Short mmCIF file of C-alpha atoms in Angstrom, two decimals:
data_model
loop_
_atom_site.label_atom_id
_atom_site.label_comp_id
_atom_site.label_asym_id
_atom_site.label_seq_id
_atom_site.Cartn_x
_atom_site.Cartn_y
_atom_site.Cartn_z
CA MET A 1 54.85 -14.64 -239.61
CA LEU A 2 54.15 -16.84 -242.87
CA MET A 3 52.46 -19.40 -241.53
CA LEU A 4 49.99 -22.26 -242.72
CA LEU A 5 47.15 -22.27 -240.18
CA ALA A 6 45.54 -25.44 -238.88
CA LEU A 7 42.93 -23.60 -236.91
CA THR A 8 39.36 -23.68 -238.07
CA LEU A 9 39.37 -20.23 -239.59
CA VAL A 10 43.09 -19.86 -240.04
CA LEU A 11 45.63 -22.23 -241.52
CA ALA A 12 49.00 -21.19 -240.13
CA ALA A 13 51.61 -18.97 -241.43
CA CYS A 14 52.22 -19.59 -241.91
CA ASN A 15 51.20 -23.29 -244.35
CA PHE A 16 48.05 -23.30 -243.04
CA GLY A 17 42.63 -31.29 -236.96
CA ALA A 18 43.40 -34.19 -234.52
CA GLU A 19 42.35 -37.73 -234.95
CA GLU A 20 40.61 -38.15 -231.64
CA GLU A 21 39.24 -35.74 -229.11
CA LYS A 22 40.93 -36.63 -225.84
CA PRO A 23 40.49 -34.09 -223.04
CA ALA A 24 43.19 -34.34 -220.40
CA SER A 25 40.65 -35.80 -217.99
CA GLU A 26 36.94 -35.68 -217.33
CA ASP A 27 37.19 -32.25 -215.76
CA GLY A 28 39.56 -30.97 -218.46
CA LYS A 29 42.59 -30.81 -216.18
CA LYS A 30 45.71 -32.89 -216.03
CA GLU A 31 45.24 -35.75 -213.59
CA GLY A 32 46.97 -35.39 -210.25
CA THR A 33 46.95 -31.59 -210.18
CA GLU A 34 45.00 -29.27 -207.94
CA GLU A 35 42.74 -26.37 -208.74
CA THR A 36 44.73 -23.16 -209.05
CA THR A 37 44.45 -21.06 -205.91
CA GLU A 38 46.18 -17.92 -204.79
CA GLY A 39 49.73 -18.94 -203.93
CA GLY A 40 49.30 -22.46 -205.38
CA PRO A 41 50.30 -23.97 -208.72
CA LYS A 42 49.07 -21.99 -211.71
CA GLU A 43 47.66 -24.04 -214.57
CA LEU A 44 46.27 -22.89 -217.89
CA ASN A 45 44.01 -25.26 -219.87
CA LEU A 46 43.81 -24.88 -223.66
CA VAL A 47 42.90 -26.82 -226.79
CA VAL A 48 44.37 -26.94 -230.28
CA ALA A 49 42.62 -28.24 -233.38
CA SER A 50 45.08 -31.01 -234.19
CA GLU A 51 48.30 -32.81 -233.53
CA PRO A 52 51.12 -30.35 -234.32
CA PRO A 53 52.61 -31.57 -237.62
CA SER A 54 56.17 -30.80 -236.52
CA MET A 55 57.85 -29.68 -233.32
CA HIS A 56 61.10 -28.84 -235.10
CA PRO A 57 61.49 -25.02 -235.35
CA GLN A 58 63.12 -25.20 -238.77
CA LEU A 59 60.61 -27.67 -240.25
CA ALA A 60 57.28 -26.47 -238.85
CA THR A 61 55.07 -24.41 -241.16
CA ASP A 62 51.69 -24.19 -239.45
CA SER A 63 50.02 -22.22 -236.68
CA THR A 64 49.29 -25.20 -234.41
CA SER A 65 52.97 -26.15 -234.23
CA ASN A 66 53.90 -22.49 -233.91
CA ALA A 67 51.54 -22.01 -230.94
CA VAL A 68 53.66 -24.47 -228.98
CA LEU A 69 57.09 -23.72 -230.44
CA LYS A 70 56.62 -20.01 -229.67
CA ASN A 71 56.56 -20.89 -225.99
CA VAL A 72 59.17 -23.64 -225.65
CA PHE A 73 61.83 -21.91 -227.76
CA GLU A 74 63.09 -18.36 -227.94
CA GLY A 75 64.97 -16.49 -230.64
CA LEU A 76 67.54 -13.75 -230.43
CA THR A 77 64.61 -11.35 -230.22
CA THR A 78 60.97 -11.68 -229.23
CA VAL A 79 57.87 -9.52 -229.17
CA LYS A 80 56.24 -7.76 -226.21
CA ASP A 81 53.28 -5.40 -226.51
CA GLY A 82 53.80 -5.32 -230.26
CA GLU A 83 57.44 -4.24 -229.99
CA VAL A 84 60.54 -6.27 -230.85
CA ILE A 85 62.80 -6.66 -227.82
CA GLU A 86 66.00 -8.56 -226.99
CA ALA A 87 65.51 -12.17 -225.85
CA ALA A 88 68.31 -14.73 -226.12
CA ALA A 89 70.45 -11.78 -227.21
CA GLU A 90 71.04 -9.11 -224.59
CA LYS A 91 72.47 -6.63 -227.10
CA VAL A 92 72.34 -6.00 -230.84
CA ASP A 93 74.74 -3.76 -232.75
CA VAL A 94 73.91 -2.77 -236.33
CA SER A 95 76.45 -1.36 -238.76
CA GLU A 96 75.88 2.07 -240.29
CA ASP A 97 75.05 0.60 -243.68
CA GLY A 98 72.50 -1.79 -242.14
CA LEU A 99 74.28 -4.87 -243.47
CA VAL A 100 75.96 -6.32 -240.38
CA TYR A 101 74.19 -7.34 -237.17
CA THR A 102 76.26 -8.38 -234.18
CA PHE A 103 74.30 -10.21 -231.49
CA THR A 104 75.71 -10.58 -227.99
CA LEU A 105 74.02 -13.48 -226.22
CA ARG A 106 72.97 -13.25 -222.61
CA ASP A 107 73.86 -15.93 -220.05
CA ALA A 108 71.02 -18.27 -221.00
CA LYS A 109 70.64 -22.01 -220.50
CA TRP A 110 69.00 -24.83 -222.38
CA SER A 111 66.38 -26.80 -220.49
CA ASN A 112 69.04 -29.44 -219.68
CA GLY A 113 71.31 -26.80 -218.15
CA ASP A 114 73.76 -26.44 -221.06
CA THR A 115 74.76 -22.95 -222.16
CA VAL A 116 72.95 -21.47 -225.18
CA THR A 117 75.72 -20.55 -227.62
CA ALA A 118 76.12 -18.67 -230.89
CA GLU A 119 76.96 -22.02 -232.50
CA ASP A 120 73.47 -23.32 -231.63
CA PHE A 121 71.95 -20.50 -233.70
CA ALA A 122 74.38 -20.94 -236.59
CA TYR A 123 73.75 -24.68 -236.63
CA ALA A 124 69.95 -24.25 -236.70
CA TRP A 125 69.99 -21.65 -239.48
CA THR A 126 72.37 -23.73 -241.60
CA PHE A 127 70.14 -26.77 -241.07
CA ALA A 128 67.14 -24.84 -242.43
CA LEU A 129 69.09 -23.70 -245.49
CA THR A 130 70.61 -27.10 -246.30
CA PRO A 131 68.67 -28.27 -249.39
CA GLU A 132 68.47 -31.89 -248.28
CA ASN A 133 66.50 -30.91 -245.16
CA ALA A 134 63.66 -29.47 -247.30
CA SER A 135 62.73 -26.72 -244.86
CA GLU A 136 59.70 -25.04 -246.42
CA TYR A 137 60.53 -21.84 -244.56
CA ALA A 138 64.16 -21.67 -245.69
CA SER A 139 63.39 -18.59 -247.79
CA ILE A 140 62.71 -16.51 -244.68
CA LEU A 141 66.48 -16.72 -244.09
CA TYR A 142 67.27 -15.33 -247.55
CA PRO A 143 68.11 -11.83 -246.27
CA ILE A 144 71.33 -13.43 -244.94
CA LYS A 145 74.25 -13.20 -247.35
CA GLY A 146 74.65 -16.36 -249.42
CA ALA A 147 71.51 -17.98 -247.96
CA GLN A 148 69.47 -18.18 -251.14
CA ALA A 149 72.35 -19.47 -253.23
CA PHE A 150 73.17 -22.17 -250.68
CA ASN A 151 69.52 -23.23 -250.32
CA LEU A 152 69.16 -23.51 -254.09
CA GLY A 153 72.30 -25.62 -254.38
CA GLU A 154 74.33 -22.85 -255.99
CA GLY A 155 76.55 -21.95 -253.05
CA SER A 156 78.15 -23.43 -249.96
CA ALA A 157 77.67 -23.19 -246.22
CA GLU A 158 81.08 -21.53 -245.98
CA ASP A 159 79.74 -18.58 -247.99
CA LEU A 160 76.89 -17.87 -245.56
CA GLY A 161 76.98 -14.53 -243.76
CA ILE A 162 76.78 -16.31 -240.41
CA GLU A 163 79.89 -16.03 -238.25
CA VAL A 164 80.35 -17.46 -234.77
CA VAL A 165 82.81 -14.94 -233.35
CA ASP A 166 82.88 -16.68 -229.97
CA GLU A 167 80.50 -18.58 -227.70
CA LYS A 168 78.48 -15.45 -226.93
CA THR A 169 78.81 -13.48 -230.19
CA LEU A 170 77.01 -14.09 -233.48
CA LYS A 171 77.79 -11.86 -236.46
CA VAL A 172 75.29 -11.84 -239.33
CA THR A 173 75.92 -10.18 -242.69
CA LEU A 174 72.94 -9.49 -244.97
CA GLU A 175 72.64 -9.37 -248.75
CA ASN A 176 70.83 -6.03 -248.53
CA PRO A 177 69.68 -3.81 -245.67
CA THR A 178 66.49 -5.40 -244.32
CA PRO A 179 64.48 -3.01 -242.11
CA TYR A 180 62.48 -5.83 -240.52
CA PHE A 181 65.40 -8.19 -239.84
CA LEU A 182 65.02 -8.00 -236.06
CA GLU A 183 61.39 -9.08 -236.52
CA LEU A 184 62.65 -12.08 -238.45
CA THR A 185 64.97 -13.14 -235.65
CA ALA A 186 61.88 -13.51 -233.44
CA PHE A 187 60.39 -16.02 -235.91
CA LYS A 188 60.58 -19.79 -235.36
CA THR A 189 62.89 -20.59 -238.29
CA TYR A 190 65.47 -18.37 -236.57
CA TYR A 191 65.26 -20.23 -233.24
CA PRO A 192 68.35 -22.13 -232.07
CA ILE A 193 68.43 -25.88 -231.62
CA HIS A 194 70.65 -27.80 -229.22
CA LYS A 195 73.42 -28.81 -231.58
CA ALA A 196 74.79 -31.77 -229.60
CA THR A 197 71.36 -33.37 -229.28
CA ALA A 198 70.42 -32.82 -232.93
CA GLU A 199 73.71 -34.30 -234.15
CA ALA A 200 73.29 -37.35 -231.94
CA ASN A 201 69.61 -37.98 -232.71
CA ASP A 202 67.98 -36.77 -235.92
CA THR A 203 64.48 -37.46 -234.53
CA TRP A 204 65.00 -35.55 -231.28
CA PHE A 205 61.89 -33.45 -231.96
CA ALA A 206 59.45 -36.37 -232.37
CA GLU A 207 58.72 -36.96 -228.67
CA ALA A 208 58.63 -35.11 -225.36
CA GLY A 209 61.18 -35.97 -222.70
CA ASP A 210 64.89 -35.63 -222.09
CA GLN A 211 65.77 -35.44 -225.80
CA TYR A 212 63.42 -32.51 -226.42
CA ILE A 213 65.72 -29.73 -225.27
CA SER A 214 64.51 -26.15 -225.63
CA ASN A 215 65.51 -22.67 -224.47
CA GLY A 216 62.15 -20.96 -223.96
CA PRO A 217 60.03 -20.19 -220.90
CA PHE A 218 58.42 -23.66 -220.99
CA THR A 219 59.49 -27.22 -221.68
CA LEU A 220 57.56 -29.91 -223.54
CA SER A 221 57.19 -32.35 -220.65
CA GLU A 222 54.49 -34.69 -222.03
CA TRP A 223 53.14 -35.48 -225.50
CA GLN A 224 50.37 -38.01 -225.99
CA HIS A 225 50.18 -38.10 -229.79
CA GLY A 226 46.70 -37.32 -231.04
CA GLY A 227 45.58 -36.48 -227.51
CA SER A 228 47.40 -33.84 -225.50
CA MET A 229 50.60 -31.96 -224.71
CA THR A 230 51.81 -30.60 -221.39
CA LEU A 231 54.16 -27.66 -221.00
CA GLU A 232 55.98 -27.07 -217.73
CA LYS A 233 57.78 -23.93 -216.58
CA ASN A 234 61.45 -24.13 -217.57
CA ALA A 235 63.44 -23.70 -214.37
CA ASN A 236 66.60 -23.02 -216.42
CA TYR A 237 65.04 -20.20 -218.46
CA TRP A 238 66.98 -16.97 -218.01
CA ASP A 239 63.84 -14.99 -217.12
CA ALA A 240 62.03 -17.71 -215.16
CA ASP A 241 61.26 -15.34 -212.28
CA ASN A 242 58.89 -13.45 -214.58
CA VAL A 243 57.00 -16.54 -215.82
CA ALA A 244 53.80 -16.89 -213.77
CA LEU A 245 52.35 -20.15 -215.12
CA ASP A 246 53.58 -23.48 -213.78
CA THR A 247 51.78 -25.76 -216.22
CA VAL A 248 49.95 -25.46 -219.54
CA ASN A 249 47.67 -28.38 -220.47
CA ILE A 250 46.83 -28.52 -224.19
CA SER A 251 44.22 -31.00 -225.42
CA MET A 252 43.79 -31.79 -229.12
CA VAL A 253 40.15 -31.23 -230.06
CA GLU A 254 39.25 -31.14 -233.73
CA SER A 255 35.63 -30.02 -233.26
CA GLU A 256 35.04 -26.32 -232.66
CA THR A 257 31.66 -27.18 -231.14
CA THR A 258 33.25 -29.55 -228.65
CA ALA A 259 35.84 -26.92 -227.77
CA ALA A 260 33.09 -24.35 -227.14
CA THR A 261 31.29 -26.82 -224.87
CA MET A 262 34.51 -27.37 -222.94
CA PHE A 263 34.87 -23.62 -222.48
CA ASP A 264 31.27 -23.28 -221.31
CA LYS A 265 31.83 -26.05 -218.76
CA GLY A 266 35.02 -24.44 -217.46
CA GLU A 267 37.24 -27.26 -218.72
CA ILE A 268 39.40 -24.81 -220.70
CA ASP A 269 40.28 -21.23 -219.87
CA PHE A 270 40.64 -19.65 -223.31
CA LEU A 271 39.28 -20.27 -226.79
CA GLY A 272 40.51 -18.52 -229.91
CA ALA A 273 43.34 -18.60 -232.42
CA PRO A 274 45.89 -20.06 -232.24
CA TYR A 275 44.22 -22.28 -229.61
CA GLN A 276 41.28 -23.62 -231.66
CA SER A 277 38.60 -21.24 -232.94
CA VAL A 278 35.30 -19.99 -231.65
CA ALA A 279 32.59 -22.15 -233.25
CA LEU A 280 30.33 -20.32 -235.70
CA ASP A 281 27.17 -21.36 -233.87
CA VAL A 282 28.19 -19.76 -230.56
CA ILE A 283 29.43 -16.41 -231.87
CA ASP A 284 26.07 -14.67 -231.49
CA ARG A 285 25.60 -16.05 -227.97
CA TYR A 286 29.06 -14.97 -226.86
CA LYS A 287 28.36 -11.51 -228.29
CA GLU A 288 25.13 -11.30 -226.30
CA GLU A 289 26.95 -12.42 -223.16
CA GLY A 290 29.51 -9.67 -223.74
CA ILE A 291 32.51 -12.00 -223.57
CA LEU A 292 33.48 -12.16 -227.25
CA ASN A 293 36.68 -10.28 -228.06
CA ILE A 294 37.21 -9.25 -231.70
CA SER A 295 40.54 -7.88 -232.87
CA ASP A 296 42.16 -7.23 -236.24
CA TYR A 297 45.41 -8.78 -237.27
CA ALA A 298 47.55 -9.15 -240.36
CA SER A 299 46.18 -12.31 -241.92
CA ILE A 300 44.13 -13.45 -244.90
CA TYR A 301 41.84 -16.35 -245.82
CA VAL A 302 42.26 -17.46 -249.43
CA TYR A 303 41.53 -20.19 -251.94
CA LYS A 304 44.60 -21.33 -253.84
CA PHE A 305 44.44 -22.72 -257.38
CA ASN A 306 46.67 -25.54 -258.58
CA THR A 307 47.82 -23.94 -261.83
CA THR A 308 49.39 -27.22 -262.98
CA ASP A 309 45.90 -28.77 -263.18
CA GLU A 310 44.36 -28.84 -266.67
CA ILE A 311 41.31 -26.77 -265.72
CA MET A 312 42.96 -24.51 -263.15
CA SER A 313 45.79 -23.69 -265.54
CA ASN A 314 43.29 -21.44 -267.35
CA VAL A 315 43.51 -17.89 -266.01
CA ASN A 316 39.94 -17.03 -267.06
CA ILE A 317 38.48 -19.96 -265.14
CA ARG A 318 40.46 -18.84 -262.09
CA LYS A 319 39.27 -15.27 -262.64
CA ALA A 320 35.63 -16.33 -262.91
CA LEU A 321 35.77 -18.34 -259.71
CA THR A 322 37.54 -15.52 -257.86
CA LEU A 323 35.15 -12.76 -258.93
CA ALA A 324 32.02 -14.82 -258.24
CA ILE A 325 32.58 -15.06 -254.47
CA ASP A 326 30.16 -13.07 -252.33
CA ARG A 327 32.61 -12.13 -249.63
CA GLN A 328 30.38 -9.74 -247.70
CA GLY A 329 27.53 -12.27 -247.79
CA LEU A 330 29.89 -14.91 -246.45
CA ILE A 331 30.94 -12.64 -243.59
CA ASP A 332 27.39 -11.54 -242.75
CA ASN A 333 25.85 -15.01 -242.85
CA ILE A 334 28.59 -17.52 -242.06
CA THR A 335 31.75 -16.24 -240.35
CA LYS A 336 30.03 -13.35 -238.47
CA GLY A 337 33.33 -12.10 -237.10
CA GLU A 338 33.36 -8.58 -238.59
CA GLN A 339 36.00 -9.63 -241.12
CA THR A 340 36.71 -7.45 -244.16
CA PRO A 341 36.23 -8.68 -247.75
CA ALA A 342 39.68 -9.27 -249.25
CA THR A 343 40.17 -7.72 -252.68
CA GLY A 344 43.96 -7.81 -252.59
CA MET A 345 46.74 -10.11 -251.40
CA VAL A 346 48.02 -7.86 -248.60
CA PRO A 347 45.71 -7.25 -245.63
CA ALA A 348 44.62 -3.71 -244.89
CA ALA A 349 46.23 -4.06 -241.43
CA VAL A 350 49.67 -3.82 -243.10
CA LYS A 351 51.12 -0.32 -243.20
CA GLY A 352 50.87 1.27 -246.64
CA PHE A 353 48.14 -1.10 -247.81
CA GLU A 354 45.23 0.31 -245.85
CA GLU A 355 43.32 1.52 -248.90
CA ASP A 356 41.44 -0.57 -251.48
CA ARG A 357 43.84 -0.95 -254.43
CA GLY A 358 40.96 -1.47 -256.86
CA TYR A 359 41.97 -4.86 -258.25
CA MET A 360 38.43 -6.24 -258.28
CA LYS A 361 34.93 -5.80 -256.94
CA ASP A 362 33.37 -8.15 -254.47
CA ASN A 363 30.80 -10.56 -255.96
CA ASP A 364 31.24 -9.23 -259.51
CA ILE A 365 29.00 -11.78 -261.24
CA GLU A 366 28.82 -9.94 -264.58
CA GLU A 367 32.60 -9.93 -265.06
CA ALA A 368 32.82 -13.48 -263.71
CA LYS A 369 30.42 -14.72 -266.40
CA LYS A 370 32.47 -13.01 -269.11
CA ALA A 371 35.66 -14.63 -267.84
CA LEU A 372 33.94 -18.01 -267.60
CA GLU A 373 32.80 -17.84 -271.22
CA LEU A 374 36.32 -17.06 -272.39
CA GLY A 375 37.77 -19.82 -270.23
CA LEU A 376 35.36 -22.42 -271.57
CA GLN A 377 36.23 -21.46 -275.15
CA GLU A 378 39.95 -21.71 -274.42
CA LEU A 379 39.45 -25.17 -272.89
CA GLY A 380 37.33 -26.32 -275.82
CA LEU A 381 34.22 -26.73 -273.68
CA SER A 382 30.71 -25.59 -274.51
CA ASP A 383 29.12 -25.40 -271.07
CA ALA A 384 30.08 -24.91 -267.43
CA SER A 385 28.50 -28.25 -266.58
CA GLU A 386 31.42 -29.91 -268.36
CA LEU A 387 33.85 -28.64 -265.74
CA ASP A 388 34.96 -31.18 -263.14
CA ILE A 389 36.14 -29.22 -260.10
CA LYS A 390 36.98 -30.25 -256.55
CA LEU A 391 37.38 -27.86 -253.59
CA SER A 392 39.59 -29.19 -250.79
CA PHE A 393 39.84 -28.11 -247.15
CA ASN A 394 41.07 -29.54 -243.86
CA THR A 395 38.44 -31.03 -241.57
CA SER A 396 36.63 -28.24 -239.75
CA GLU A 397 33.03 -27.15 -239.29
CA ALA A 398 33.95 -23.59 -240.21
CA HIS A 399 35.91 -24.46 -243.36
CA ALA A 400 33.06 -26.74 -244.42
CA ALA A 401 30.47 -24.00 -243.90
CA ILE A 402 32.55 -21.51 -245.88
CA ALA A 403 33.08 -24.03 -248.69
CA GLN A 404 29.37 -24.85 -248.85
CA PHE A 405 28.44 -21.15 -249.10
CA ILE A 406 30.93 -20.53 -251.92
CA GLN A 407 30.02 -23.80 -253.63
CA GLU A 408 26.36 -22.73 -253.76
CA GLY A 409 27.34 -19.31 -255.15
CA TRP A 410 29.36 -20.87 -257.95
CA ARG A 411 26.49 -23.24 -258.78
CA THR A 412 23.80 -20.56 -258.73
CA ASN A 413 25.68 -17.77 -260.49
CA LEU A 414 27.99 -19.66 -262.86
CA GLY A 415 26.35 -23.05 -263.27
CA ILE A 416 29.52 -24.75 -262.00
CA GLU A 417 29.09 -27.87 -259.88
CA VAL A 418 31.91 -28.24 -257.37
CA THR A 419 32.64 -31.33 -255.26
CA LEU A 420 33.80 -30.76 -251.68
CA ASP A 421 36.75 -32.71 -250.33
CA ASN A 422 37.87 -32.60 -246.70
CA SER A 423 40.94 -34.27 -245.20
CA GLU A 424 42.59 -34.62 -241.81
CA TRP A 425 45.20 -31.93 -241.24
CA GLN A 426 48.45 -33.74 -242.00
CA VAL A 427 46.93 -35.44 -245.07
CA TYR A 428 45.72 -32.04 -246.22
CA LEU A 429 49.18 -30.48 -245.87
CA ASP A 430 50.61 -33.29 -247.98
CA LYS A 431 48.00 -32.61 -250.68
CA LEU A 432 49.04 -28.97 -250.82
CA SER A 433 52.75 -29.73 -250.94
CA ASN A 434 52.28 -32.36 -253.65
CA LEU A 435 49.88 -30.22 -255.72
CA ASP A 436 47.32 -32.99 -255.30
CA TYR A 437 44.30 -30.69 -255.47
CA GLN A 438 42.48 -28.22 -257.74
CA ILE A 439 41.25 -25.54 -255.31
CA ALA A 440 42.30 -25.48 -251.64
CA ARG A 441 41.73 -23.16 -248.72
CA LEU A 442 44.56 -21.55 -246.82
CA GLY A 443 44.95 -18.99 -244.09
CA TRP A 444 48.11 -16.91 -243.91
CA ILE A 445 49.29 -14.86 -240.96
CA GLY A 446 52.12 -12.44 -241.60
CA ASP A 447 55.44 -13.71 -240.28
CA TYR A 448 56.43 -10.09 -239.75
CA ASN A 449 54.60 -6.81 -240.24
CA ASP A 450 55.50 -6.06 -243.84
CA ALA A 451 53.76 -6.64 -247.18
CA TYR A 452 56.68 -8.78 -248.35
CA THR A 453 55.60 -11.65 -246.09
CA PHE A 454 52.32 -11.97 -248.03
CA LEU A 455 53.92 -11.72 -251.48
CA GLU A 456 57.25 -13.52 -251.09
CA MET A 457 55.85 -17.06 -250.98
CA TYR A 458 54.80 -16.78 -254.64
CA ASN A 459 58.18 -15.55 -255.91
CA SER A 460 58.90 -19.01 -257.33
CA ALA A 461 56.99 -22.20 -257.97
CA ASP A 462 59.72 -23.90 -255.93
CA ASN A 463 59.03 -21.81 -252.83
CA GLY A 464 58.01 -24.25 -250.11
CA ASN A 465 54.94 -22.20 -249.20
CA ASN A 466 53.74 -21.50 -252.76
CA ASP A 467 51.72 -24.66 -253.41
CA THR A 468 50.14 -23.28 -256.61
CA GLY A 469 52.72 -24.05 -259.31
CA TRP A 470 52.45 -20.40 -260.40
CA GLU A 471 55.38 -18.09 -260.98
CA ASN A 472 55.98 -14.92 -262.97
CA ALA A 473 59.42 -13.53 -263.86
CA GLU A 474 58.32 -9.88 -263.65
CA TYR A 475 56.72 -10.50 -260.26
CA THR A 476 59.91 -12.13 -258.98
CA ALA A 477 62.04 -9.27 -260.29
CA LEU A 478 59.88 -6.66 -258.57
CA LEU A 479 60.20 -8.46 -255.25
CA GLU A 480 63.96 -8.67 -255.67
CA GLN A 481 64.09 -4.94 -256.46
CA SER A 482 62.04 -4.19 -253.36
CA ASN A 483 64.67 -5.91 -251.24
CA LYS A 484 67.37 -3.61 -252.61
CA GLU A 485 65.38 -0.38 -252.56
CA GLN A 486 66.33 1.91 -249.66
CA ASP A 487 63.66 4.55 -250.23
CA PRO A 488 60.54 3.40 -248.27
CA ALA A 489 58.08 5.06 -250.65
CA LYS A 490 59.73 3.55 -253.75
CA ARG A 491 59.92 0.15 -252.06
CA LEU A 492 56.21 0.33 -251.25
CA GLU A 493 55.43 1.11 -254.89
CA LEU A 494 57.44 -1.89 -256.08
CA LEU A 495 55.50 -4.16 -253.72
CA LYS A 496 52.19 -2.77 -254.98
CA GLN A 497 53.26 -3.37 -258.58
CA ALA A 498 54.03 -6.98 -257.66
CA GLU A 499 50.66 -7.35 -255.97
CA ALA A 500 48.96 -6.02 -259.10
CA ILE A 501 50.61 -8.77 -261.18
CA ILE A 502 49.49 -11.64 -258.97
CA MET A 503 46.00 -10.16 -258.77
CA SER A 504 45.81 -10.06 -262.56
CA GLU A 505 46.74 -13.74 -262.97
CA TYR A 506 44.60 -15.19 -260.15
CA PRO A 507 46.70 -18.06 -258.80
CA VAL A 508 45.02 -17.19 -255.51
CA ALA A 509 41.51 -15.97 -254.71
CA PRO A 510 41.56 -13.64 -251.68
CA ILE A 511 38.40 -14.09 -249.60
CA TYR A 512 38.60 -12.10 -246.37
CA TYR A 513 41.01 -10.39 -244.02
CA TYR A 514 40.81 -12.05 -240.65
CA THR A 515 39.69 -10.79 -237.34
CA ASN A 516 40.52 -12.87 -234.31
CA LEU A 517 37.61 -14.02 -232.17
CA SER A 518 38.32 -15.22 -228.65
CA VAL A 519 36.78 -15.75 -225.24
CA LYS A 520 38.56 -16.21 -221.94
CA LYS A 521 37.76 -16.69 -218.30
CA ASP A 522 37.90 -13.60 -216.09
CA TYR A 523 40.78 -14.99 -214.05
CA VAL A 524 43.09 -15.27 -217.09
CA GLU A 525 45.28 -12.18 -217.39
CA ASN A 526 47.54 -10.88 -220.18
CA MET A 527 46.48 -13.51 -222.70
CA GLU A 528 46.58 -11.21 -225.68
CA LEU A 529 46.92 -11.98 -229.38
CA ASP A 530 49.47 -9.76 -231.13
CA ALA A 531 49.08 -8.34 -234.65
CA LEU A 532 50.69 -11.46 -236.13
CA GLY A 533 48.49 -13.98 -234.34
CA ASN A 534 50.92 -14.97 -231.59
CA ILE A 535 50.21 -15.49 -227.90
CA TYR A 536 53.24 -15.48 -225.62
CA LEU A 537 52.31 -17.58 -222.59
CA LYS A 538 55.32 -16.18 -220.76
CA TYR A 539 53.25 -13.11 -219.95
CA VAL A 540 50.02 -14.91 -218.98
CA ASP A 541 48.90 -15.17 -215.37
CA ILE A 542 46.05 -16.91 -213.52
CA LYS A 543 44.39 -14.94 -210.73
CA LYS A 544 41.69 -16.90 -208.89
#
């Protein structure tokens, strides 16, 4: 799931905090509720790093928004124990050639009691693809016939391979067979939206309340902007009998240290992506206490280069900065989460990309110095001290510590002085989108378990998740070929060829492949992070 991550070590999937720290109350619980007891109301207390930038499924791009959207909406499919299963759809029929998917919807209701219909899905998908709506994730719908052409202004909505057969039947025709399409239909851009509400009020998603109508296991009942959100069990959800939690209280706490203190005091029940991050200075203590959980998942921490910037447009400068990062030293001394140095764009957790592809060595100072010398000559500069470089990141103790470590390495090994620039989350996202930066950090969690999700965002400078200004015609062609290739081994080779191109031009500096660090109270059950960084609160229970 591409997502930009707002968490301290991960910037959603997706694009990857809050203005004020406002716990729900002094004891960390929503006022007026009772302590969870056996047979009583079941409440889960969490924190996120910031205000979610958007609570519209087709407009959200980050992990903080996704953490909530994942639990108030539901797609045609969902994920359980790592497997894709039916959700809003009770049955899926796939044609022999893999091009036509026919979804039969179950008898599901919106939170206001209206029936969830095929038209609600078609409306939402068309909204995402409509160019004027500027959905940065529109490209994830491109497997659908006519979707790319329509989104680029070269086709019409009538040409889309989305057919509402009847209220309960949605027929989808693809451009090419897409083996992971049912994984895509579990992703937020494929969620439905309540058509009647959206047509009547184009800001329906800006506040909690009666206008915020959803179809998932929880509803967004309260939203104190910059402070907290409250989710309540959705009584109209089709599988409500299997939802254990009654209430989820989510406070917005930008400081990882404050969040760790809240966990230690029992004010929150879980700490870890996508619900804030474990602070760097408590990792060793949590390890000693035996409560730190470490798990791998398909995600990567990178520095992006704005290739439209005068200095960053030089490939040798980008190469020098990329090679002169001591990734293992960063992991051993700063992040301490057993991450793996990233020397490619696709994490080793993705099938077929487990091995080191040999694109570069970690901390290769000798080659970095050679590239720097060439870059300076090409820019007409005589010394690295003449470079004026700024490294941007969203406000976070962890991102700051990582930036300071890398900044010192560039100064010591290359003689490059770099200024650090941190911004509040929404401001930071705007900087990325507007290419108002030189170097910027980003975390990316796979939107689905396939290498394409890590490579596709760079297929065009116009891709809403690119944010580098870089594009390469051969790279784009290889990705397009991979979508048409039916032989899995040949398709894998095409994706590796594409990865080799982007690694040779350095629009992005891979830094490390994530692990997820988390701690939870003993009474919290089934709160598990899947391989794509999602936690489905539908399955969580509180046993006190």
